[in-house]
Tab-separated table of C-alpha atoms in Angstrom:
chain	number	residue	atom	x	y	z
A	1250	UNK	CA	-5.916	68.127	21.977
A	1251	UNK	CA	-8.315	69.938	24.299
A	1252	UNK	CA	-10.687	72.545	22.888
A	1253	UNK	CA	-9.012	75.314	24.902
A	1254	UNK	CA	-5.683	74.414	23.279
A	1255	UNK	CA	-7.278	74.444	19.835
A	1256	UNK	CA	-8.742	77.899	20.439
A	1257	UNK	CA	-5.389	79.105	21.771
A	1258	UNK	CA	-3.616	77.816	18.670
A	1259	UNK	CA	-6.152	79.378	16.296
A	1260	UNK	CA	-5.688	82.776	17.943
A	1261	UNK	CA	-1.902	82.481	17.816
A	1262	UNK	CA	-1.940	81.482	14.138
A	1263	UNK	CA	-4.326	84.314	13.226
A	1264	UNK	CA	-2.199	86.878	15.101
A	1265	UNK	CA	0.968	85.726	13.380
A	1266	UNK	CA	-0.715	85.699	9.938
A	1267	UNK	CA	-1.563	89.351	10.499
A	1268	UNK	CA	1.975	90.109	11.738
A	1269	UNK	CA	0.570	91.772	14.867
A	1270	UNK	CA	1.903	92.054	18.388
A	1271	UNK	CA	-0.252	91.266	21.423
A	1272	UNK	CA	-1.374	94.867	21.900
A	1273	UNK	CA	-2.413	95.339	18.255
A	1274	UNK	CA	-4.205	92.005	18.163
A	1275	UNK	CA	-5.945	92.756	21.452
A	1276	UNK	CA	-7.231	96.044	20.033
A	1277	UNK	CA	-8.629	94.157	17.036
A	1278	UNK	CA	-10.324	91.630	19.319
A	1279	UNK	CA	-11.624	94.189	21.794
A	1280	UNK	CA	-9.427	93.167	24.723
A	1281	UNK	CA	-5.983	93.920	26.131
A	1282	UNK	CA	-2.700	92.652	24.781
A	1283	UNK	CA	-2.074	91.076	28.165
A	1284	UNK	CA	-5.247	88.989	27.780
A	1285	UNK	CA	-4.049	87.763	24.388
A	1286	UNK	CA	-0.675	86.873	25.884
A	1287	UNK	CA	-2.282	84.953	28.754
A	1288	UNK	CA	-4.553	83.033	26.378
A	1289	UNK	CA	-1.754	82.119	23.980
A	1290	UNK	CA	0.582	80.944	26.725
A	1291	UNK	CA	-2.120	79.039	28.584
A	1292	UNK	CA	-1.830	81.118	31.757
A	1293	UNK	CA	-5.558	81.750	31.492
A	1294	UNK	CA	-8.343	80.150	29.507
A	1295	UNK	CA	-10.416	82.301	27.204
A	1296	UNK	CA	-14.123	82.416	28.022
A	1297	UNK	CA	-16.609	81.294	25.390
A	1298	UNK	CA	-17.977	84.836	25.182
A	1299	UNK	CA	-14.508	86.293	24.596
A	1300	UNK	CA	-13.692	83.565	22.055
A	1301	UNK	CA	-16.956	84.216	20.214
A	1302	UNK	CA	-16.253	87.951	20.077
A	1303	UNK	CA	-12.660	87.355	18.958
A	1304	UNK	CA	-13.644	85.012	16.140
A	1305	UNK	CA	-16.386	87.385	14.963
A	1306	UNK	CA	-13.901	90.274	14.885
A	1307	UNK	CA	-11.499	88.078	12.917
A	1308	UNK	CA	-14.247	87.087	10.485
A	1309	UNK	CA	-13.730	83.366	10.995
A	1310	UNK	CA	-16.132	80.594	11.951
A	1311	UNK	CA	-15.166	77.968	14.493
A	1312	UNK	CA	-17.276	74.924	15.360
A	1313	UNK	CA	-16.911	73.532	18.864
A	1314	UNK	CA	-18.076	69.960	19.226
A	1315	UNK	CA	-19.383	67.622	16.581
A	1316	UNK	CA	-21.101	68.946	13.507
A	1317	UNK	CA	-24.533	67.447	13.030
């Protein structure tokens, strides 16, 4: 699985755990609901900056690449 797919799946799982729609989740992440929808469906890839901000707002830590 590619890293972009992993990030997409993490966001989708976190949104569903919180029982939020795209708009609500986007507000939590500091973006639009449309952006969340595009990321989850793979229409657009999330930037590293946006992913970093999203994960910080969710209070979760994600490691990209190998841990040393």
